[in-house]
Short mmCIF file of C-alpha atoms in Angstrom, two decimals:
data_model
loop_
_atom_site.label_atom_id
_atom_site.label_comp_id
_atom_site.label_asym_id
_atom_site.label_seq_id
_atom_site.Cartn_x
_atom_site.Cartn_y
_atom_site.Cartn_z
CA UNK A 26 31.34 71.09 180.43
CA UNK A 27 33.12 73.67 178.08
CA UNK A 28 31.07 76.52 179.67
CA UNK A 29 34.08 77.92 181.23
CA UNK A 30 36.19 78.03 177.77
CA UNK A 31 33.58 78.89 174.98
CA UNK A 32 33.44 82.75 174.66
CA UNK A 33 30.20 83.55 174.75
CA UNK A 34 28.72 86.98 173.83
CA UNK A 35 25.44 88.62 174.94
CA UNK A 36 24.31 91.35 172.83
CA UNK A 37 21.32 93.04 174.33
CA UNK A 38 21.18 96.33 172.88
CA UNK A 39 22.72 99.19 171.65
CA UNK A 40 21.91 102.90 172.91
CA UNK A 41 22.57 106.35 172.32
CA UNK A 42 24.29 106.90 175.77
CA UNK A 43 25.18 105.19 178.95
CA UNK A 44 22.78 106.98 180.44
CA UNK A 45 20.17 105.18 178.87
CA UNK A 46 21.33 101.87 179.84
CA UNK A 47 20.99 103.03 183.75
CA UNK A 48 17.95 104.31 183.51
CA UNK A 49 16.44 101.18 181.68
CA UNK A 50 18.22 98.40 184.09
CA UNK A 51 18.77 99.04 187.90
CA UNK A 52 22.09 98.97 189.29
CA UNK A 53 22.54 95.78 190.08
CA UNK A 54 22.27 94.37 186.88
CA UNK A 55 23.84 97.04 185.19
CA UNK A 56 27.00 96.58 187.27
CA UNK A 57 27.25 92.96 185.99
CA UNK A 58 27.06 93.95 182.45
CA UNK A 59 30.06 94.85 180.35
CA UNK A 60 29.31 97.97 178.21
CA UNK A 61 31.28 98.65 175.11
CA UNK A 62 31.02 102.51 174.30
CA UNK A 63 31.57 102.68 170.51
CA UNK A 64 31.57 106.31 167.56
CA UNK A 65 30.72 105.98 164.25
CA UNK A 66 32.59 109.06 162.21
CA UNK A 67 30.81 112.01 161.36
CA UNK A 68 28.98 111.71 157.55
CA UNK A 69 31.04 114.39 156.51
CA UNK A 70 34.35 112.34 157.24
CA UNK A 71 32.86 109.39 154.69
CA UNK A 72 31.77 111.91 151.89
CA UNK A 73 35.40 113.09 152.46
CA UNK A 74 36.95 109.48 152.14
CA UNK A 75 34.78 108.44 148.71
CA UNK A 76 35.48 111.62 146.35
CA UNK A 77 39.26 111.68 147.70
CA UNK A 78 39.46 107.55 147.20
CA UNK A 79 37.15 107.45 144.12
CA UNK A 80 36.07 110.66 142.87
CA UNK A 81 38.27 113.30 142.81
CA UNK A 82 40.94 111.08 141.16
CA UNK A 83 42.42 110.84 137.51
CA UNK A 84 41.04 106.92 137.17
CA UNK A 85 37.33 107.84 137.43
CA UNK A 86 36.32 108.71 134.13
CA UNK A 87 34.02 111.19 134.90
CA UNK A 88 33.54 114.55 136.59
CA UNK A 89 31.45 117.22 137.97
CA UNK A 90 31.62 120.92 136.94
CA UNK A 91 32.30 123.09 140.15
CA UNK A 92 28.57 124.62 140.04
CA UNK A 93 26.65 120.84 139.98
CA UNK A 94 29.53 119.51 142.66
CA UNK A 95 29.05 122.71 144.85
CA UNK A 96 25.10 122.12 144.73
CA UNK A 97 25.44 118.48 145.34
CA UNK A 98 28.02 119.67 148.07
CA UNK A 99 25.69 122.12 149.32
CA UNK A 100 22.78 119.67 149.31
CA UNK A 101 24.91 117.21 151.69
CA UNK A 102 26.18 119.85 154.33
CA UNK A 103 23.27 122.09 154.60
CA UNK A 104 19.90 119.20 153.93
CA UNK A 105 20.10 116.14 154.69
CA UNK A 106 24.11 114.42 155.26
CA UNK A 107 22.26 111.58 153.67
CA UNK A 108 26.15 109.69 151.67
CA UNK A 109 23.22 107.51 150.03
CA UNK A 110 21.34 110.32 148.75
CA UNK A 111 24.76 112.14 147.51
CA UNK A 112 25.71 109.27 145.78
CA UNK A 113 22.11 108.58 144.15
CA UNK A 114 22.06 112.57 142.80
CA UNK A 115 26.21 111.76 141.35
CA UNK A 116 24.73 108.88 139.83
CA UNK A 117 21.56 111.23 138.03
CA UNK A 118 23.66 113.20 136.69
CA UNK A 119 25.78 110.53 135.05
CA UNK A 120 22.77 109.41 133.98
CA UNK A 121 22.10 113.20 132.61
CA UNK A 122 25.38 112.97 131.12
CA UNK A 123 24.79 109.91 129.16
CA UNK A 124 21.43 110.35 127.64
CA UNK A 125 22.06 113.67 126.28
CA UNK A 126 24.45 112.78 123.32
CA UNK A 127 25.37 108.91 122.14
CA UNK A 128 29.19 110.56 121.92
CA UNK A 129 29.49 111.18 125.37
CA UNK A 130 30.31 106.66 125.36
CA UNK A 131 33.78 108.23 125.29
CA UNK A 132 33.77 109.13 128.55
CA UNK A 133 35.65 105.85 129.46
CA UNK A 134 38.76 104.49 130.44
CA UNK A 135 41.56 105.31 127.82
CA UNK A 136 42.55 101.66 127.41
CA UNK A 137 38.96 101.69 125.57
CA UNK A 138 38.84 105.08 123.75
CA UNK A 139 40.54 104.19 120.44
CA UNK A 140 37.74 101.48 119.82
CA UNK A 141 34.90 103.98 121.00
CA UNK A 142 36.17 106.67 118.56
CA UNK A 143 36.12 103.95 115.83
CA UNK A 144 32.56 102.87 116.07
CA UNK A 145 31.14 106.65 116.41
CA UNK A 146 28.27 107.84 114.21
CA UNK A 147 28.92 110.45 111.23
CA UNK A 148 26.72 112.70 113.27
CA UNK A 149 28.33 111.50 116.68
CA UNK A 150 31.59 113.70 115.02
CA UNK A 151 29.45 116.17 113.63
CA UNK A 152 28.63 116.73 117.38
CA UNK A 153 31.76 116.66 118.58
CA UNK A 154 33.08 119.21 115.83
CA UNK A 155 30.40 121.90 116.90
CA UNK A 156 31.72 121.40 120.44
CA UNK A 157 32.79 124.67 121.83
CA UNK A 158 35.67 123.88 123.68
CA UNK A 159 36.79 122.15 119.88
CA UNK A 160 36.34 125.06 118.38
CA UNK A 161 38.26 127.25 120.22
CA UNK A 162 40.68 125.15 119.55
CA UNK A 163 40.02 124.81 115.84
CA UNK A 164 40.95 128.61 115.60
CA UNK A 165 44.04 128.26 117.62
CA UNK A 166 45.58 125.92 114.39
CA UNK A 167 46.79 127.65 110.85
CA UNK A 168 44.93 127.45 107.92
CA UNK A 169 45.99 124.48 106.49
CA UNK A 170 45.08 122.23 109.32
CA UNK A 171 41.56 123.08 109.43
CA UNK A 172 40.19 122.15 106.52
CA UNK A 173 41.28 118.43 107.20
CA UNK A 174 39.49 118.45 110.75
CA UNK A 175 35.94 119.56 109.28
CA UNK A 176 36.08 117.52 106.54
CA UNK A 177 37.85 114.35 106.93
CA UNK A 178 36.58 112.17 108.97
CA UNK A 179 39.59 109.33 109.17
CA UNK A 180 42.12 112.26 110.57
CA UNK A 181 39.11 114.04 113.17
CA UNK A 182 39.05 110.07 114.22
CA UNK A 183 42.93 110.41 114.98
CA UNK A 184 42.74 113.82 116.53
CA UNK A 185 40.02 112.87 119.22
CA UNK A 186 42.08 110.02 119.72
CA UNK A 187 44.97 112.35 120.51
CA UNK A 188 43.16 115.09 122.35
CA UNK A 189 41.10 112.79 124.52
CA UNK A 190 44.78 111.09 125.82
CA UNK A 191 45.57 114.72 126.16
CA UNK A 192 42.65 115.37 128.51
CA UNK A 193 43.43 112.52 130.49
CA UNK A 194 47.04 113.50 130.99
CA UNK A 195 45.68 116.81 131.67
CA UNK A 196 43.11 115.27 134.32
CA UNK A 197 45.98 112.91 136.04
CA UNK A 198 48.42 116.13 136.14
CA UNK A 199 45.54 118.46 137.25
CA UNK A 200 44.67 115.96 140.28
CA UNK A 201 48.09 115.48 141.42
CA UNK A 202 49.15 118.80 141.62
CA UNK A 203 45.41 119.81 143.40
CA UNK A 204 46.26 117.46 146.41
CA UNK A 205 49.66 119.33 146.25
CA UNK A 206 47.94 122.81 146.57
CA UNK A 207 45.27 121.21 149.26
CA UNK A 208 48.46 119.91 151.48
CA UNK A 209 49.88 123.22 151.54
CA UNK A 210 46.26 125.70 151.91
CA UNK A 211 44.61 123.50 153.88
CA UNK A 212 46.11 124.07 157.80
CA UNK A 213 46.84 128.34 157.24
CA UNK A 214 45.00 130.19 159.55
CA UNK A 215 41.36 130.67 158.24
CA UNK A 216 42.15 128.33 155.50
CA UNK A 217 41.22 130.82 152.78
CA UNK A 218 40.60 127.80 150.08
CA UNK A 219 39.12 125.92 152.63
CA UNK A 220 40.16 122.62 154.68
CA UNK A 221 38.59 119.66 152.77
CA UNK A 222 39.85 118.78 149.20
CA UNK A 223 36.73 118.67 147.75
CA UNK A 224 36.49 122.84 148.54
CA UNK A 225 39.95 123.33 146.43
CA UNK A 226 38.56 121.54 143.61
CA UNK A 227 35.05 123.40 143.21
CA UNK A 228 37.40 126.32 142.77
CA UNK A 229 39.56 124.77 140.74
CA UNK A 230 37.26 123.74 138.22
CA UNK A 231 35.66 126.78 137.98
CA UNK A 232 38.62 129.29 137.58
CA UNK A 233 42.03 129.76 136.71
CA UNK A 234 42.73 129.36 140.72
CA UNK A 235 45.99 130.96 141.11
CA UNK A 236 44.53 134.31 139.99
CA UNK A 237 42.16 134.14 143.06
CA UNK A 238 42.22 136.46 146.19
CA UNK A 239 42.41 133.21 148.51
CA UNK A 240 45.10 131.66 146.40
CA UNK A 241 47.05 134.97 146.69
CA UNK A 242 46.64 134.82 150.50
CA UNK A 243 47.20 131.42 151.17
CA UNK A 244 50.49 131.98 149.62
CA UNK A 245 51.24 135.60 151.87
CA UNK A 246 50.81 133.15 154.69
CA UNK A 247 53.26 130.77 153.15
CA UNK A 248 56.53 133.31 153.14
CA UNK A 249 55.66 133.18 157.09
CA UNK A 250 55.83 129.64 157.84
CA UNK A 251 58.94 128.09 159.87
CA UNK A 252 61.16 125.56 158.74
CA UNK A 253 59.90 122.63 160.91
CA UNK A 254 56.25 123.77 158.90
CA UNK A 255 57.48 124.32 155.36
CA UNK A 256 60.06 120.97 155.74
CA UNK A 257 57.23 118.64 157.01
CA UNK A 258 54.80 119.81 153.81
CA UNK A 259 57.57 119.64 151.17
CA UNK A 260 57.60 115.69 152.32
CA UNK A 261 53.97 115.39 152.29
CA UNK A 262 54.54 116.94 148.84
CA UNK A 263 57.15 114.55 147.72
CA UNK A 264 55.24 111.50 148.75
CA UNK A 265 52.44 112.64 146.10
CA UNK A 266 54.96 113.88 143.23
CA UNK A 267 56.93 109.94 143.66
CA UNK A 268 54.02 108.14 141.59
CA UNK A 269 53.34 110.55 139.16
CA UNK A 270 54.02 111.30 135.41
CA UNK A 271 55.59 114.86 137.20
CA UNK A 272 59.34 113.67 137.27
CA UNK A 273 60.94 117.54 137.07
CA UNK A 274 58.56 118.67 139.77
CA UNK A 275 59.05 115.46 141.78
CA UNK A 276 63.39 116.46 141.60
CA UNK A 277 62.78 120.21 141.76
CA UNK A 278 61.13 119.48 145.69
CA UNK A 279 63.01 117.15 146.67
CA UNK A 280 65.95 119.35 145.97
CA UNK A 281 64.46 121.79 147.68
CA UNK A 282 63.81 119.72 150.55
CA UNK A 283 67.62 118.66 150.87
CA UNK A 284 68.89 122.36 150.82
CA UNK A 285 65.99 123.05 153.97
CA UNK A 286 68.01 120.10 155.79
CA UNK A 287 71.52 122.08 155.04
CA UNK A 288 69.91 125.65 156.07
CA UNK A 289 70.74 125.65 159.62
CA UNK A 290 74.91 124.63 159.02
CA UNK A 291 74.61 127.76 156.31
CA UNK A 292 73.23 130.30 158.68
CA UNK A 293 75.12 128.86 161.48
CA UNK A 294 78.28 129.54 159.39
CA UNK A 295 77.27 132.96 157.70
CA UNK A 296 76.92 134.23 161.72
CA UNK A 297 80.17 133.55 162.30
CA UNK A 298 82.00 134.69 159.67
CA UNK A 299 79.61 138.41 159.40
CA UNK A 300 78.40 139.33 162.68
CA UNK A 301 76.18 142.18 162.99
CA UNK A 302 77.75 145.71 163.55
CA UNK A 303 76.20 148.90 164.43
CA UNK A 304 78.53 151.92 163.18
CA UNK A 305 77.42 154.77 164.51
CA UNK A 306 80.35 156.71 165.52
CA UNK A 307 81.42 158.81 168.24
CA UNK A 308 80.32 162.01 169.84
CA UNK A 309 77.30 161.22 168.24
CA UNK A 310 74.15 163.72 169.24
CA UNK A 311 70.65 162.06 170.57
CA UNK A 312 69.05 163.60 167.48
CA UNK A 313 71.57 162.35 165.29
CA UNK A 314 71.33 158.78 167.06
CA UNK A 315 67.72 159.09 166.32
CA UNK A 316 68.03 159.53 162.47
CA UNK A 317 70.23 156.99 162.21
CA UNK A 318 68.20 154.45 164.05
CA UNK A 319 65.85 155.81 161.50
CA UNK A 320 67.45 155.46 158.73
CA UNK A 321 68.31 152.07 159.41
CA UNK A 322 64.76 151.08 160.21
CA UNK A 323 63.65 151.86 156.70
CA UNK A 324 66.26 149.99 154.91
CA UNK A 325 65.71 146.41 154.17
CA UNK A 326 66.97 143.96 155.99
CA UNK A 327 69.02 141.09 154.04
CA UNK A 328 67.42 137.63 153.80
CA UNK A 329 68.98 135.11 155.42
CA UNK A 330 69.49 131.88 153.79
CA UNK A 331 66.01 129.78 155.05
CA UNK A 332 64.00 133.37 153.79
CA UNK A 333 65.62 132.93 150.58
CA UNK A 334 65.11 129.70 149.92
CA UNK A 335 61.29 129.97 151.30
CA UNK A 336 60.93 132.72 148.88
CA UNK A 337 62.39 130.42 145.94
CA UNK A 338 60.45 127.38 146.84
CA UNK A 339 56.85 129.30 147.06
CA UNK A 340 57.90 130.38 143.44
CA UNK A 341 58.49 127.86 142.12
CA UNK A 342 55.39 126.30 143.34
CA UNK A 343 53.04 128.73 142.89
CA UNK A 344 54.41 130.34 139.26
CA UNK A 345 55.58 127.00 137.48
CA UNK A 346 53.80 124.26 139.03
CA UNK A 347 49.93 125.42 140.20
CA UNK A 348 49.84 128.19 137.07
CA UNK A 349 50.80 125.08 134.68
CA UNK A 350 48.84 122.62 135.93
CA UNK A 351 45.83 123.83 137.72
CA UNK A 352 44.29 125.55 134.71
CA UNK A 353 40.29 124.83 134.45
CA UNK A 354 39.03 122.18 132.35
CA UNK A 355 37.70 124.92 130.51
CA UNK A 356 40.39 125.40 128.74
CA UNK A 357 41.15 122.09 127.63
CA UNK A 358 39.94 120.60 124.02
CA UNK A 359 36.84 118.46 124.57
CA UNK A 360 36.52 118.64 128.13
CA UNK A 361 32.25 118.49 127.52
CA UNK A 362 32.88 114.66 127.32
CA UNK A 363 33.96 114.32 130.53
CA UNK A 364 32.60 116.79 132.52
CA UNK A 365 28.83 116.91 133.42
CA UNK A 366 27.89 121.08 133.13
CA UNK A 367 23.81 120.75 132.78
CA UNK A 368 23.36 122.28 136.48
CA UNK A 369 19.90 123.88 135.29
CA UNK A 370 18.21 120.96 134.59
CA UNK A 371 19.61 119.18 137.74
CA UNK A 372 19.05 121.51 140.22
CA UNK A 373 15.66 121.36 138.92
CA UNK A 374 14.73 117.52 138.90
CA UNK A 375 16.67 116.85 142.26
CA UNK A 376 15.80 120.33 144.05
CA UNK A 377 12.51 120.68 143.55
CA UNK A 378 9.90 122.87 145.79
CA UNK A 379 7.30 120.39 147.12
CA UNK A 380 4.35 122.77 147.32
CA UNK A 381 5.20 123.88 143.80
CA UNK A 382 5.19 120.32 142.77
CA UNK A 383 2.43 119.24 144.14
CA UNK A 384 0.12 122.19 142.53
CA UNK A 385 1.66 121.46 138.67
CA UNK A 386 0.86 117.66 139.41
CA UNK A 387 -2.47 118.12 140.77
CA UNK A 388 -3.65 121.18 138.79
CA UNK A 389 -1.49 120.71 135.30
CA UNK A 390 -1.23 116.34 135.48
CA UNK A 391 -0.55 116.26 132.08
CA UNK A 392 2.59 118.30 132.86
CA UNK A 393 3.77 114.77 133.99
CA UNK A 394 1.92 112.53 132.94
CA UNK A 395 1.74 113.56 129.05
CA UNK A 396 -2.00 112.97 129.07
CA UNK A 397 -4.87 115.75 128.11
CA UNK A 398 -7.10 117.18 130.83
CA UNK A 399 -9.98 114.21 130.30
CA UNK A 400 -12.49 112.48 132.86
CA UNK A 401 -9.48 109.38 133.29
CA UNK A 402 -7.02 111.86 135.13
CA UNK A 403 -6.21 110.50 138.43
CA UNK A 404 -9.25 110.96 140.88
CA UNK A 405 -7.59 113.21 143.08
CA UNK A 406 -6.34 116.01 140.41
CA UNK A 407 -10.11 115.74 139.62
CA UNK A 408 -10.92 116.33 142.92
CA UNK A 409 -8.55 118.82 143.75
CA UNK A 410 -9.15 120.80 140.33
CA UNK A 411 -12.57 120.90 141.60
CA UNK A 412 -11.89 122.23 145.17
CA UNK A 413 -10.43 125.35 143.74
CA UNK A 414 -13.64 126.33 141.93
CA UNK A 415 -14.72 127.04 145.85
CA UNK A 416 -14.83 129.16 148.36
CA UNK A 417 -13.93 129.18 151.92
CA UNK A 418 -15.71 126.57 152.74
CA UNK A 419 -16.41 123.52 150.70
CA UNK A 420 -19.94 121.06 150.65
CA UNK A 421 -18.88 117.86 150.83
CA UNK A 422 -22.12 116.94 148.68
CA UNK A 423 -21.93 119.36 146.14
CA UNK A 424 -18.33 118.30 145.80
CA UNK A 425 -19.08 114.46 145.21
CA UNK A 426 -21.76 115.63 143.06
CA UNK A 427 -19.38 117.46 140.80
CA UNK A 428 -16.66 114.65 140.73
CA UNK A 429 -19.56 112.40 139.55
CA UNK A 430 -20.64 114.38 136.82
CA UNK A 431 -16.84 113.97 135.43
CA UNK A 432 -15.94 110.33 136.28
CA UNK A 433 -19.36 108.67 136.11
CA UNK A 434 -22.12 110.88 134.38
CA UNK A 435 -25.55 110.18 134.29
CA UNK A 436 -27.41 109.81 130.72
CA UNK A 437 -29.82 112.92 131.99
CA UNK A 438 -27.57 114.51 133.40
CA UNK A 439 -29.44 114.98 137.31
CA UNK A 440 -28.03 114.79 140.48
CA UNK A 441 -27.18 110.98 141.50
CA UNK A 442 -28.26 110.09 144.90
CA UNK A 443 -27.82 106.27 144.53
CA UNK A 444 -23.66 106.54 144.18
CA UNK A 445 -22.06 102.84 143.94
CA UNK A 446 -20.07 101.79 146.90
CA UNK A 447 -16.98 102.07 144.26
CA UNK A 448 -17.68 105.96 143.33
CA UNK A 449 -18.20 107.10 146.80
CA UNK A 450 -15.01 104.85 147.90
CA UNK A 451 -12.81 106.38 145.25
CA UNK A 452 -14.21 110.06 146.08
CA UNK A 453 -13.61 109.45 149.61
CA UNK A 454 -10.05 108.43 149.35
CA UNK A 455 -8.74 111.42 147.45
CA UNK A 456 -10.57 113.83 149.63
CA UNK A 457 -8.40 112.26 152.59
CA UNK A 458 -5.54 112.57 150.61
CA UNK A 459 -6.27 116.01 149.84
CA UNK A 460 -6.80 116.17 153.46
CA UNK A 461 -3.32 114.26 154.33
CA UNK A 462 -1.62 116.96 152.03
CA UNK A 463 -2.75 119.95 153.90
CA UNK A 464 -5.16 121.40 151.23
CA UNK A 465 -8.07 121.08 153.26
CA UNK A 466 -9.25 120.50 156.86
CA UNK A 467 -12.58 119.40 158.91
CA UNK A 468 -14.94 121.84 159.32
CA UNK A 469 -16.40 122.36 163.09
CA UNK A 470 -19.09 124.94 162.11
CA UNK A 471 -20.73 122.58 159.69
CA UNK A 472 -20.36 118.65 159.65
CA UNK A 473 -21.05 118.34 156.15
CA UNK A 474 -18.67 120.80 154.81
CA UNK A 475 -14.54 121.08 154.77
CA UNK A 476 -12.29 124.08 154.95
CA UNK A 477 -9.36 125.44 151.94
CA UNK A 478 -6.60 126.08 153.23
CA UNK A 479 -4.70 126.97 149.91
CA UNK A 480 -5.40 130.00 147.73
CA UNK A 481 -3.66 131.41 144.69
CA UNK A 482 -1.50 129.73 142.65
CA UNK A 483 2.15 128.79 144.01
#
């Protein structure tokens, strides 16, 4: 009865292309159907959306160096633009972070950092003292003041207190004033910092940035952009600067911003009241004309009032407000707490070389496993420890022969020709795994022997 009301819904299949639907139905059904063509964004576009939403922002806690983020970067774009796999490696080395040092708990939110510097070990602040970033700062302080840091332990409580609010005023400043730099950089020709904020921020992190070639040429490209350009960015910039703890910055653009909307009344007016003369005089020669044309060639030209202003805004920017706030975390009192810097041992568990791998585990098993080389390794390091004692080509017999001699030995010690159902099963299987793992293949000269493939160490 309510056939002709209910909305009903088919869903038969999804494909890769339209083209895929015609060849799988004919015509006339296909002509019937109603096909909904649908794009999920690129993997790159979602990477994008989580550091700018969640990582790259003052409110996460923690934060990658710029050589572990480049590699994790590098891993996404150039392996596998697997977003679960990124996210997995971020979370080792958190992980890595945390189990190095039972200090590194104060790598939290600051509404919780007074109570985590209260319960921390005597040799937690020990730790923290032979930090080097705390040392550096140790011998920026007179005399007096040291003394009172390495040996009382109430007032080091107080100063991490301080210095770790510092850091995460540093850290919301630093952020702020990185999308800043990334709205500007990131549509110039050839974008010389690059066009994704996560690009500005492995160089951020890593050097003083404003003392960078590409910073200095993102910025020659600046004092050639129009009004319309410059005007649209210095809003984009203002939107950022509203919620933040920058209130001078936030007042400095935005009064920058209203003398752009003035400019064209100022030049408007400065035409009419000084137009443009040429004085060259009379009974003037060609060669003479020439010189002069010369002359005035090579003299600079006055700025008009947008050039100026251009010229005073890209200072300001770029001299007070990147060069103050964009310094590295490197420079910054206890920055090891919150920053992950262990790329070595990273790059090592996450980036392994498979071949490599699988030699050490076969070969060295205790490497991994922690165990001595004894008759209960695993059956196929056996196995495979006893392939390499061979030549080309490999007797299947002898072989079994040998791995029974390890794993089930005889009280004389002769060859075993009655071999249990279990032995042979268990020899067997890590042959085919051997087999599965490219060490080894069939032989088709002789049945009852295989062929190495491998040689050498790797």
């Amino acid at each position: 009865v309510h056939i002709k009301t209910l909305p009903l819904v088919f869903v038969f299949g999804i494909a890769t292309a339209v083209s895929t639907l015609h060849r799988s139905v004919p015509h006339h059904v296909s002509s019937k159907l109603y096909n909904r063509v649908f794009h999920s964004p690129p993997a790159v576009s979602y990477l994008n959306r989580i550091l700018e939403k969640v990582l790259l922002t003052h409110s996460c806690p923690f934060h990658l160096d710029g050589k572990t983020f480049k590699m994790l970067s590098d891993i996404f774009l150039f392996y596998d633009f697997s977003l679960h796999g990124f996210i997995q490696r971020f979370k080792f080395c958190m992980m890595e972070h945390f189990y190095e040092s039972s200090w590194k708990v104060l790598c939290c939110p600051l509404s919780e950092m007074s109570q985590h510097v209260k319960n921390l070990s005597k040799e937690d602040l020990e730790d923290l003292r032979q930090l080097p970033s705390f040392r550096n700062y140790v011998d920026t302080l007179p005399k007096k003041e040291r003394a009172p840091l390495l040996l009382d332990d109430i007032h080091f409580r107080s100063v991490v207190v301080k210095l770790m609010k510092n850091l995460h005023a540093y850290l919301q400043n630093f952020h702020i004033t990185l999308k800043c730099l990334h709205i500007l950089t990131s549509s110039l020709p050839n974008s010389p910092l690059g066009k994704q904020l996560r690009e500005v921020y492995s160089t951020a992190v890593s050097c003083n940035v404003h003392e960078t070639t590409a910073y200095k040429e993102c910025f020659q490209l600046l004092a050639f952009q129009s009004r319309d350009e410059l005007q649209g960015k210095l809003q984009e910039l203002l939107a950022i600067l509203k919620h933040s703890q920058l209130s001078e910055a936030h007042k400095k653009v935005s009064e920058f911003l209203s003398s752009i909307n003035d400019i064209v009344l100022k030049e408007r007016d400065n035409t009419l009241k000084s137009p443009t003369k040429l004085n060259i005089g009379e009974n003037v020669s060609r060669t003479q004309l020439k010189e002069k044309l010369m002359e005035l060639s090579r003299s600079k030209k006055p700025l008009t009032f947008y050039e100026e202003l251009r010229k005073n805004i890209l200072d300001y920017l770029s001299d007070t407000l990147f060069s103050q706030y964009l310094i590295p975390p490197t420079n910054i009192p206890l920055h090891e707490v919150l920053f992950f810097r262990n790329v070595t041992s990273v790059k090592r568990l996450i980036m392994g070389t498979p071949r490599a791998a699988i030699h050490t585990a076969l070969n060295k098993p205790h490497y991994y496993l922690q165990l001595a080389i004894v008759p209960t390794l695993p059956d196929i390091c056996i196995v495979y420890k006893l392939h390499l004692e061979y030549g080309k080509l490999i007797n299947v017999y002898d072989w079994l022969q040998s791995f029974l001699a390890i794993v089930n030995p005889s009280d004389t010690g002769e060859e075993q020709r009655d071999v249990s159902p279990e032995m042979q099963a268990r020899f067997t299987r890590s042959v085919a795994e051997l087999q599965y793992l490219g060490f080894i293949k069939t032989s088709k000269k002789k049945t009852d022997h295989v062929m190495r493939l491998t040689w050498g160490t790797i």
